[in-house]
Amino acid sequence: MTETKPPLLRSVLYMPANNERALAKLPTLDCDAVIFDLEDSVAPDTKPGAREQLRAHFEAGFETHAVKAIRINGIDTPWFTEDLMAARACLPDAIVMPKVSQRAHLQLVEDALSETDAPKSIKLWAMIETAAGVLNVADIARQARSTVDRLEALILGTNDLFKEIALSEQNAREIAHSWLMQIILAAKANGIAAIDGVFNGFRDINGLELECKKGASMGFDGKTLIHPAQITPANLLFAPSEEAVAEAQAIVAAFDQPENADKGVISLGGKMVERLHADQARALLARQVAIKACEMTREEK
């Protein structure tokens, strides 16, 4: 498998597939990705209509710089097959699979896409939102390096996960910290993105910012969002800080000095810095370059 880097996914906004007013606002939004949702935000009796609305929306064409993903209903629902075929026909950047509890779920979708000659540009994002999904997350993520090479991201589904385990909302993330880290480790070990779950209080920007800071410090690449007001804080807090960029630049510059070319460790600013820190610094600077390029593209449009 050819290894590719996941796209920039600091802010991933859920948008009901049948909300025409929300769809019309998409060109003005600065989210890195949008998930057109056919699952939780669409009532059962309106799902067929939402599917057709989404299909028509893609056929008509629309302007956005964001990565375009479609969340379909799960394999154990009566809407799965038609959702999958409609999503494949839309040719999005990614299809989001809810409640992935075992790697066979991904293999089923991969096989269906292959049988319909779906282009490899359509990636898969797997939602980890069940106890079984957490227990099997390493095996699920390993599919990114095996037969399901479409797998590009793991998305944490906190609402469903915490509900299944009956965790109190007040301190659920603290109790579940070790489980969340398992998701991040599985993603990082297999070169795919790890996206944090939603913050439900869309009017509580301070609470959102705190959760973004904690998520970024844990290693999440971005956060799923439920309201446009959450986009700017997520973009800011899942980007490297000015201090981090300056430190990374200093580390890279130091190791680029001829006298340090063969050294595995150097002294810099009163600290011992290893070559692995230079690799981390280059990765951080590459992320910053991607963010700046994204911002420039948005300004041009």
Coordinates of C-alpha atoms in Angstrom, one line a residue:
M1 CA 0.0 0.0 0.0
T2 CA 1.2 3.5 -0.9
E3 CA 1.4 5.5 2.4
T4 CA -0.4 8.9 2.2
K5 CA -0.9 11.5 4.9
P6 CA -4.5 12.1 6.1
P7 CA -5.9 15.6 5.1
L8 CA -6.0 18.5 7.5
L9 CA -9.0 17.8 9.8
R10 CA -8.9 20.3 12.6
S11 CA -12.6 21.1 12.3
V12 CA -15.1 18.5 11.0
L13 CA -18.6 19.9 10.9
Y14 CA -21.7 17.6 10.9
M15 CA -24.4 18.9 8.6
P16 CA -27.9 17.2 8.2
A17 CA -28.2 16.1 4.6
N18 CA -31.7 17.5 4.4
N19 CA -31.1 20.9 5.9
E20 CA -31.2 23.1 2.8
R21 CA -30.5 26.3 4.7
A22 CA -27.3 24.8 6.2
L23 CA -26.2 23.4 2.9
A24 CA -26.6 26.9 1.3
K25 CA -24.2 28.4 4.0
L26 CA -21.4 25.8 3.3
P27 CA -19.4 28.0 0.9
T28 CA -19.0 30.6 3.7
L29 CA -17.8 28.2 6.4
D30 CA -14.1 27.7 7.2
C31 CA -14.3 24.1 8.5
D32 CA -11.6 21.8 7.2
A33 CA -14.2 19.1 6.5
V34 CA -18.0 18.7 6.4
I35 CA -19.9 15.5 7.1
F36 CA -23.2 15.4 5.3
D37 CA -25.2 13.3 7.7
L38 CA -27.8 10.7 6.8
E39 CA -27.7 9.1 10.2
D40 CA -28.4 10.5 13.7
S41 CA -29.5 14.0 12.6
V42 CA -32.1 12.7 10.1
A43 CA -35.4 11.2 11.4
P44 CA -36.3 7.7 10.2
D45 CA -39.3 8.8 8.2
T46 CA -37.2 11.5 6.4
K47 CA -34.1 9.4 5.5
P48 CA -35.2 8.4 2.0
G49 CA -35.9 12.1 1.2
A50 CA -32.7 13.2 2.7
R51 CA -30.8 10.7 0.6
E52 CA -32.3 12.1 -2.6
Q53 CA -31.8 15.7 -1.5
L54 CA -28.1 15.0 -0.9
R55 CA -27.8 13.2 -4.3
A56 CA -29.3 16.2 -6.0
H57 CA -27.1 18.6 -4.1
F58 CA -23.9 16.8 -5.3
E59 CA -25.2 16.5 -8.9
A60 CA -25.9 20.2 -9.0
G61 CA -22.4 21.0 -7.8
F62 CA -21.5 23.3 -4.9
E63 CA -18.5 25.4 -3.9
T64 CA -16.5 24.5 -0.8
H65 CA -12.8 24.1 0.1
A66 CA -13.7 21.6 2.8
V67 CA -13.1 17.9 2.6
K68 CA -16.5 16.4 1.7
A69 CA -17.7 13.3 3.6
I70 CA -21.0 11.5 3.9
R71 CA -22.1 9.6 7.0
I72 CA -24.4 6.7 6.1
N73 CA -26.5 4.6 8.3
G74 CA -25.0 1.4 9.9
I75 CA -24.9 -2.0 8.4
D76 CA -27.5 -3.3 10.8
T77 CA -30.1 -0.8 9.6
P78 CA -32.6 -1.0 6.7
W79 CA -31.1 2.1 5.1
F80 CA -27.5 0.9 4.8
T81 CA -27.4 -0.5 1.3
E82 CA -29.2 2.5 -0.4
D83 CA -27.2 5.0 1.7
L84 CA -24.0 3.4 0.6
M85 CA -24.9 3.3 -3.1
A86 CA -26.1 6.9 -2.9
A87 CA -22.9 8.0 -1.2
R88 CA -20.8 6.2 -3.7
A89 CA -22.7 7.9 -6.6
C90 CA -22.0 11.3 -5.0
L91 CA -18.2 10.7 -5.2
P92 CA -17.4 12.4 -1.9
D93 CA -13.9 12.5 -0.5
A94 CA -14.9 10.0 2.2
I95 CA -17.7 7.8 3.5
V96 CA -18.2 7.8 7.2
M97 CA -19.2 4.4 8.7
P98 CA -21.0 4.7 12.1
K99 CA -20.6 2.2 14.9
V100 CA -17.7 0.2 13.5
S101 CA -17.1 -2.5 16.1
Q102 CA -15.0 -4.9 14.1
R103 CA -12.8 -4.9 11.0
A104 CA -15.3 -7.0 9.1
H105 CA -17.6 -3.9 9.0
L106 CA -15.0 -2.0 7.0
Q107 CA -14.2 -5.0 4.8
L108 CA -17.9 -5.3 3.8
V109 CA -18.0 -1.6 2.7
E110 CA -14.6 -2.0 0.9
D111 CA -15.9 -5.0 -1.0
A112 CA -19.1 -3.2 -2.0
L113 CA -17.1 -0.2 -3.2
S114 CA -14.7 -2.4 -5.1
E115 CA -17.5 -4.3 -6.8
T116 CA -19.0 -1.0 -8.1
D117 CA -15.5 0.2 -9.3
A118 CA -15.6 3.1 -6.9
P119 CA -12.5 5.3 -7.3
K120 CA -9.8 4.9 -4.7
S121 CA -10.1 8.6 -4.0
I122 CA -13.2 7.7 -1.9
K123 CA -11.8 7.1 1.6
L124 CA -13.4 5.5 4.7
W125 CA -13.7 7.1 8.1
A126 CA -14.6 4.7 10.9
M127 CA -16.6 5.9 13.9
I128 CA -15.5 4.2 17.2
E129 CA -18.6 4.6 19.4
T130 CA -19.3 1.2 21.0
A131 CA -17.5 -0.7 23.7
A132 CA -16.7 -3.4 21.2
G133 CA -15.2 -0.8 18.8
V134 CA -12.9 0.4 21.6
L135 CA -11.8 -3.1 22.4
N136 CA -11.2 -3.9 18.8
V137 CA -9.8 -0.5 17.7
A138 CA -6.2 -1.7 17.1
D139 CA -7.5 -4.4 14.8
I140 CA -9.8 -2.0 13.0
A141 CA -7.1 0.6 12.5
R142 CA -4.7 -2.1 11.2
Q143 CA -7.0 -2.4 8.2
A144 CA -5.4 0.9 6.9
R145 CA -2.3 -1.1 6.2
S146 CA -4.0 -4.2 4.8
T147 CA -6.9 -4.9 2.6
V148 CA -9.0 -1.8 3.5
D149 CA -6.4 0.8 2.3
R150 CA -9.2 3.4 2.0
L151 CA -9.3 3.8 5.8
E152 CA -8.1 7.4 6.5
A153 CA -9.5 8.3 9.9
L154 CA -11.0 7.1 13.2
I155 CA -13.7 9.3 14.6
L156 CA -14.6 9.1 18.3
G157 CA -18.4 9.0 18.9
T158 CA -18.5 10.1 22.5
N159 CA -22.3 10.4 22.8
D160 CA -23.1 6.8 21.8
L161 CA -20.0 5.4 23.6
F162 CA -20.8 7.1 26.9
K163 CA -24.4 6.2 26.7
E164 CA -23.7 2.5 26.1
I165 CA -21.3 2.4 29.0
A166 CA -23.7 4.5 31.2
L167 CA -21.1 7.1 32.1
S168 CA -22.1 10.3 33.7
E169 CA -21.7 13.2 31.3
Q170 CA -20.2 15.4 33.9
N171 CA -16.9 13.4 34.2
A172 CA -17.2 10.9 31.4
R173 CA -14.0 12.0 29.6
E174 CA -11.9 11.8 32.7
I175 CA -13.1 8.3 33.4
A176 CA -12.7 7.2 29.8
H177 CA -9.3 8.8 29.3
S178 CA -7.4 5.5 28.9
W179 CA -10.0 4.3 26.4
L180 CA -9.7 7.4 24.3
M181 CA -5.9 7.1 24.3
Q182 CA -6.3 3.6 22.8
I183 CA -8.1 5.1 19.8
I184 CA -5.4 7.7 19.3
L185 CA -2.6 5.1 19.6
A186 CA -4.3 2.9 17.1
A187 CA -4.7 5.7 14.6
K188 CA -1.1 6.9 15.1
A189 CA 0.4 3.4 14.8
N190 CA -1.3 3.1 11.4
G191 CA -0.8 6.5 9.9
I192 CA -4.4 7.7 10.0
A193 CA -6.1 10.6 11.6
A194 CA -7.8 10.6 15.0
I195 CA -10.8 12.9 15.4
D196 CA -12.3 13.8 18.7
G197 CA -16.0 13.6 19.5
V198 CA -18.5 16.4 19.6
F199 CA -18.9 19.0 22.4
N200 CA -22.7 19.2 22.9
G201 CA -22.9 22.7 24.4
F202 CA -22.6 24.7 21.2
R203 CA -23.2 28.0 23.1
D204 CA -20.5 27.2 25.7
I205 CA -17.5 28.3 23.7
N206 CA -15.3 28.3 26.8
G207 CA -16.2 24.7 27.5
L208 CA -15.4 23.9 23.8
E209 CA -12.1 25.6 24.0
L210 CA -11.1 23.6 27.1
E211 CA -12.1 20.3 25.5
C212 CA -10.2 21.2 22.3
K213 CA -7.1 22.0 24.3
K214 CA -7.2 18.7 26.1
G215 CA -8.0 16.8 23.0
A216 CA -5.0 18.4 21.1
S217 CA -2.7 17.7 24.1
M218 CA -3.8 14.0 24.0
G219 CA -2.9 13.7 20.3
F220 CA -6.2 14.1 18.5
D221 CA -5.8 15.8 15.1
G222 CA -9.1 17.6 15.2
K223 CA -12.7 17.7 16.5
T224 CA -16.1 16.9 15.2
L225 CA -18.5 19.8 15.5
I226 CA -22.2 20.4 15.6
H227 CA -22.5 24.1 15.0
P228 CA -20.6 26.7 12.8
A229 CA -19.8 28.8 15.9
Q230 CA -17.4 26.0 17.0
I231 CA -15.3 26.1 13.8
T232 CA -12.9 29.0 14.6
P233 CA -12.0 27.7 18.1
A234 CA -11.3 24.2 16.7
N235 CA -9.2 25.6 13.9
L236 CA -7.1 27.7 16.3
L237 CA -6.6 25.1 19.0
F238 CA -5.8 22.2 16.8
A239 CA -3.1 24.3 15.0
P240 CA 0.5 24.6 16.4
S241 CA 0.9 27.7 18.6
E242 CA 3.4 30.4 17.7
E243 CA 5.6 29.3 20.5
A244 CA 5.6 25.7 19.3
V245 CA 6.4 26.8 15.7
A246 CA 9.3 28.9 16.9
E247 CA 10.7 26.1 19.0
A248 CA 10.3 23.7 16.0
Q249 CA 12.1 26.1 13.7
A250 CA 15.0 26.4 16.2
I251 CA 15.3 22.6 16.5
V252 CA 15.4 22.0 12.8
A253 CA 17.8 24.9 12.2
A254 CA 20.2 23.5 14.9
F255 CA 20.2 20.0 13.4
D256 CA 20.7 21.4 10.0
Q257 CA 24.0 22.9 11.1
P258 CA 27.0 21.1 9.4
E259 CA 28.6 20.4 12.8
N260 CA 25.5 18.6 14.0
A261 CA 24.9 16.5 10.8
D262 CA 26.1 13.2 12.4
K263 CA 24.9 13.9 16.0
G264 CA 22.0 12.0 17.5
V265 CA 21.6 14.5 20.4
I266 CA 22.6 18.1 20.9
S267 CA 22.3 20.8 23.5
L268 CA 19.8 23.6 22.7
G269 CA 18.6 26.3 25.0
G270 CA 19.7 24.4 28.1
K271 CA 18.0 21.2 27.0
M272 CA 19.2 18.0 25.5
V273 CA 17.4 17.5 22.1
E274 CA 17.5 14.2 20.2
R275 CA 17.2 13.7 16.5
L276 CA 13.7 12.3 17.0
H277 CA 12.7 15.8 18.3
A278 CA 13.9 17.2 14.9
D279 CA 11.6 14.7 13.2
Q280 CA 8.7 15.8 15.3
A281 CA 9.6 19.4 14.7
R282 CA 9.6 18.9 10.9
A283 CA 6.2 17.2 11.1
L284 CA 4.8 20.2 13.1
L285 CA 6.2 22.7 10.6
A286 CA 4.7 20.7 7.7
R287 CA 1.3 20.8 9.5
Q288 CA 1.7 24.6 9.8
V289 CA 2.6 24.9 6.1
A290 CA -0.6 22.9 5.3
I291 CA -2.7 25.2 7.5
K292 CA -1.2 28.4 5.9
A293 CA -1.8 27.0 2.4
C294 CA -5.4 26.2 3.4
E295 CA -5.9 29.7 4.7
M296 CA -4.5 31.2 1.5
T297 CA -6.8 29.1 -0.6
R298 CA -9.8 30.3 1.4
E299 CA -8.8 34.0 1.1
E300 CA -8.4 33.6 -2.7
K301 CA -11.9 32.3 -2.9

